[in-house]
Amino acid sequence: MFENMDDAVVILDNGGKILDFNEPGRKFLSPKKIGDSIGGILPPEVFAGNPVEIRRRRRYYDARASVLHDHRKRRLGQAVILRDVTERKKAEERINQLNDTLRLINKIMRHDILNDLQIANSSLEIYSEGKDEKFMEKAVERINKSIALISMMREFEAMVSSGEELKEYSVRSVVDEIIGNYDVKFNVEGDCTVRADEAFHSVIDNIVRNAIVHGGTDKIDITIDGKDNACRIRIADYGKGIPDEIKERIFDERFMYGETGGTGLGLYIVKKTIERYGGSIRVEDNKPQGAVFVIELGK
């Protein structure tokens, strides 16, 4: 009967030797076979009758053992049922990561907006006393910055909280859609598919926008190279570049650089999103000048 079960089932004798198993059980046990001891695979807690979460070959299982008796109620051994909960476990971990990041974004945004409004309020008080226009300008600048932060929050939330299942995206299609929004020269080569979600658009857009707004570039080269089971995306600009001493810190959640550094949240969220896809991102120098952001993702 257990042959048709989706869960792995392993039958043991009273000494812990394997008597039988179904096909999922065979895959779980491999290379062990009938007659071998179960020792070393299942922790003792499993045989106490309570469900225990175990990990084997990078997969997670809920394991539970039940005692088997014959018609005279004599103990014959135990049946161990193992339910593969890997996808549920990954989903739980992803939700926890998303919630942690959203809490961080909320904390940073509240701090920055409150700080800007306090400065604006102080500047307006000083302006009301002396009518010095520079304090009015400072207040307006801080209020506009707060408005911009609130607008950015929607994009950050979309990037972080996109919990949909990953699917295949053509990198070239995403890039072509984004570059039409900017008035600089683009050179785009290659294509490959990656497993991502809607937040991938914001990842590429954020890097391109940073190169234009913060880097001051008037040209961007995007090279998309798919080989083996990986896809490499190089986004190279010809702007001010990024000094060596800060390259490893630009993805930190509170890092700011330059007059237009903003909150520092953008690249932090980009990195978190890429990591959610199982990929990586780094920054290098471009030649003769500028910066190159290199994204590597699985297909």
XYZ file of C-alpha atoms in Angstrom:
299
model
C 0.000 0.000 0.000
C 2.778 2.436 0.883
C 4.292 1.978 -2.595
C 1.791 4.510 -3.931
C 2.522 7.125 -1.267
C 4.304 10.365 -2.187
C 6.020 10.413 1.204
C 9.120 8.330 1.777
C 8.338 5.225 3.861
C 10.996 3.037 5.487
C 10.207 -0.152 7.421
C 12.692 -1.178 10.140
C 12.981 -4.226 12.375
C 13.424 -3.937 16.134
C 17.178 -3.718 15.699
C 17.038 -0.786 13.299
C 17.741 -2.768 10.134
C 15.985 -1.825 6.911
C 13.280 -4.321 5.918
C 11.499 -2.466 3.129
C 10.890 0.944 1.560
C 8.960 2.568 -1.265
C 10.512 4.465 -4.178
C 10.769 7.837 -2.370
C 12.207 5.909 0.574
C 14.831 4.332 -1.675
C 15.922 7.764 -2.901
C 16.083 9.043 0.661
C 18.142 6.085 1.913
C 20.509 5.666 -1.038
C 23.100 4.159 -1.020
C 21.748 2.094 1.888
C 19.741 -0.974 0.986
C 17.560 -3.651 2.563
C 19.443 -5.333 5.392
C 21.567 -2.290 6.203
C 21.309 -0.439 9.500
C 19.472 2.881 9.534
C 22.122 4.211 11.896
C 23.632 7.571 11.035
C 20.701 8.717 8.913
C 17.914 9.324 11.410
C 18.435 10.997 14.806
C 17.212 9.102 17.906
C 14.473 11.701 18.473
C 12.573 10.354 15.460
C 11.872 7.087 17.261
C 10.277 8.837 20.245
C 7.095 9.212 18.200
C 7.204 12.969 17.770
C 7.679 14.666 14.387
C 11.272 15.775 13.862
C 12.642 17.985 11.105
C 15.782 16.558 9.525
C 18.015 17.563 6.629
C 19.562 15.187 4.114
C 21.270 16.027 0.828
C 20.189 19.675 0.995
C 16.517 18.740 1.417
C 14.292 19.033 4.490
C 11.956 16.343 5.826
C 9.377 16.016 8.584
C 10.073 12.544 9.992
C 7.828 10.479 12.258
C 8.130 6.866 13.393
C 5.280 4.524 14.377
C 5.619 1.159 16.105
C 4.406 -1.869 14.120
C 2.669 -4.782 15.876
C 1.388 -8.149 14.744
C -2.129 -9.417 15.454
C -0.985 -10.490 18.945
C 0.311 -6.984 19.609
C 3.903 -8.133 19.559
C 6.304 -5.432 18.415
C 7.680 -6.132 14.943
C 9.577 -2.942 14.261
C 8.854 0.609 13.142
C 7.588 2.445 10.095
C 9.248 5.790 9.426
C 7.382 8.280 7.259
C 9.363 11.194 5.825
C 7.542 14.088 4.191
C 9.625 16.341 1.947
C 9.031 19.909 3.185
C 11.899 21.569 1.319
C 9.728 23.995 -0.643
C 7.784 24.973 2.466
C 11.046 25.496 4.355
C 12.449 27.677 1.575
C 9.235 29.706 1.492
C 9.392 30.241 5.262
C 13.021 31.331 5.057
C 12.207 33.671 2.169
C 9.316 35.236 4.094
C 11.529 35.730 7.155
C 14.198 37.395 5.029
C 11.630 39.637 3.354
C 10.119 40.663 6.683
C 13.548 41.452 8.134
C 14.404 43.607 5.134
C 11.048 45.403 5.185
C 11.501 46.161 8.881
C 14.928 47.592 8.131
C 13.592 49.728 5.274
C 10.812 51.044 7.504
C 13.283 51.886 10.267
C 15.667 53.717 7.940
C 12.936 55.590 6.100
C 11.286 56.779 9.318
C 14.652 57.949 10.649
C 15.601 59.811 7.462
C 12.216 61.457 6.951
C 12.001 62.550 10.596
C 15.514 63.991 10.380
C 14.675 65.925 7.188
C 11.460 67.328 8.653
C 13.222 68.435 11.826
C 15.837 70.291 9.754
C 13.095 71.832 7.601
C 11.193 72.953 10.695
C 14.292 74.549 12.228
C 15.118 76.291 8.946
C 11.595 77.719 8.699
C 11.790 79.033 12.251
C 15.070 80.798 11.465
C 13.612 82.137 8.208
C 10.584 83.561 10.015
C 12.893 85.592 12.236
C 15.315 86.983 9.640
C 13.728 86.308 6.235
C 17.030 84.878 4.988
C 16.132 83.077 1.744
C 18.845 80.427 2.148
C 16.941 78.949 5.104
C 13.733 78.807 3.078
C 15.637 77.060 0.289
C 17.070 74.589 2.800
C 13.606 73.828 4.177
C 12.174 73.274 0.689
C 15.134 71.050 -0.200
C 14.584 68.849 2.856
C 10.835 68.615 2.276
C 11.401 67.607 -1.352
C 13.896 64.990 -0.208
C 11.292 63.521 2.147
C 8.732 63.412 -0.662
C 11.259 61.609 -2.869
C 11.964 59.094 -0.095
C 8.271 58.332 0.273
C 7.975 57.814 -3.492
C 10.979 55.483 -3.473
C 9.411 53.440 -0.677
C 6.839 51.968 -3.053
C 9.573 50.746 -5.390
C 11.625 49.301 -2.524
C 8.603 47.478 -1.134
C 7.887 45.974 -4.550
C 11.496 44.823 -4.904
C 11.661 43.271 -1.453
C 8.199 41.817 -0.987
C 7.669 40.240 -4.392
C 6.874 36.758 -3.151
C 5.748 35.254 -6.422
C 7.282 32.076 -7.751
C 10.423 32.571 -9.805
C 9.992 32.164 -13.545
C 12.091 32.604 -16.675
C 12.825 36.122 -17.916
C 14.686 37.247 -21.017
C 17.309 39.672 -19.734
C 17.415 41.459 -23.097
C 13.657 42.070 -23.033
C 13.864 43.566 -19.545
C 16.836 45.750 -20.513
C 15.158 46.960 -23.731
C 12.075 47.955 -21.765
C 14.110 49.969 -19.246
C 16.567 51.815 -21.493
C 13.750 53.508 -23.384
C 13.099 55.585 -20.266
C 16.507 57.299 -20.304
C 18.058 59.875 -22.624
C 21.626 58.525 -22.781
C 23.409 56.338 -25.317
C 23.087 52.589 -24.738
C 24.984 49.732 -26.341
C 23.381 46.361 -25.565
C 24.764 42.985 -26.631
C 23.692 39.385 -26.044
C 20.816 37.741 -24.220
C 20.060 34.892 -21.839
C 17.226 33.762 -19.596
C 17.253 33.911 -15.810
C 14.916 32.754 -13.067
C 13.546 35.843 -11.336
C 10.347 37.760 -10.581
C 8.947 41.223 -11.306
C 11.498 42.856 -8.994
C 14.182 42.058 -11.595
C 13.009 45.090 -13.602
C 13.689 47.335 -10.603
C 17.131 45.770 -10.105
C 18.288 46.709 -13.611
C 16.535 50.078 -13.496
C 18.159 50.975 -10.175
C 21.676 50.302 -11.475
C 21.054 52.211 -14.709
C 19.513 55.143 -12.846
C 22.432 55.284 -10.386
C 24.909 55.394 -13.271
C 23.101 58.373 -14.793
C 22.018 60.326 -11.700
C 24.941 59.642 -9.357
C 27.677 58.683 -11.810
C 26.911 61.364 -14.373
C 27.460 59.052 -17.334
C 26.209 59.826 -20.842
C 26.796 56.302 -22.159
C 26.113 52.801 -20.802
C 27.250 49.447 -22.213
C 25.230 46.382 -21.205
C 26.666 42.966 -22.043
C 24.586 39.841 -21.435
C 26.515 36.587 -21.593
C 24.914 33.185 -21.046
C 27.133 30.137 -20.802
C 26.845 26.761 -19.073
C 24.192 27.211 -16.358
C 24.945 30.851 -15.595
C 24.070 34.274 -16.948
C 26.436 37.222 -16.494
C 25.136 40.772 -16.903
C 27.704 43.599 -17.092
C 26.394 47.161 -16.811
C 29.291 49.516 -17.565
C 29.132 53.309 -17.352
C 31.619 56.080 -18.137
C 30.853 58.376 -15.225
C 32.760 59.364 -12.097
C 33.399 55.788 -11.030
C 33.502 54.403 -7.490
C 36.654 54.810 -5.342
C 38.382 51.581 -4.314
C 38.030 52.349 -0.609
C 34.223 52.193 -0.755
C 33.610 49.430 -3.317
C 32.901 46.784 -0.685
C 30.608 49.093 1.293
C 28.287 50.432 -1.380
C 25.883 47.515 -0.859
C 25.561 48.212 2.894
C 22.107 49.308 4.001
C 23.145 52.714 5.396
C 26.092 53.567 3.160
C 25.992 56.999 1.486
C 28.525 58.592 -0.827
C 28.675 61.961 -2.528
C 26.210 64.816 -2.628
C 23.514 62.710 -4.302
C 24.080 59.609 -2.219
C 20.506 59.484 -0.981
C 19.598 56.933 1.676
C 21.943 54.229 0.429
C 18.995 51.827 0.331
C 18.878 51.271 -3.425
C 21.959 49.110 -3.925
C 21.330 47.312 -0.641
C 17.907 46.231 -1.891
C 19.388 45.340 -5.291
C 21.882 43.027 -3.582
C 19.214 41.425 -1.389
C 16.988 40.820 -4.413
C 19.809 39.257 -6.440
C 20.688 37.010 -3.485
C 17.027 35.988 -3.274
C 17.419 34.706 -6.832
C 20.491 32.726 -5.756
C 22.875 35.098 -7.549
C 25.570 37.632 -6.745
C 26.510 41.214 -7.615
C 29.805 43.097 -7.460
C 31.291 46.355 -8.711
C 34.493 46.808 -10.705
C 36.346 49.655 -12.425
C 35.531 50.429 -16.036
C 38.249 51.433 -18.487
C 39.145 54.220 -19.097
C 36.708 55.518 -16.470
C 33.472 54.721 -14.722
C 32.104 51.660 -12.950
C 30.901 48.206 -13.956
C 28.225 46.316 -12.032
C 28.439 42.571 -12.637
C 25.401 40.409 -11.900
C 25.666 36.612 -12.038
C 22.508 34.506 -11.970
C 21.562 30.914 -12.617
C 19.468 30.102 -15.677
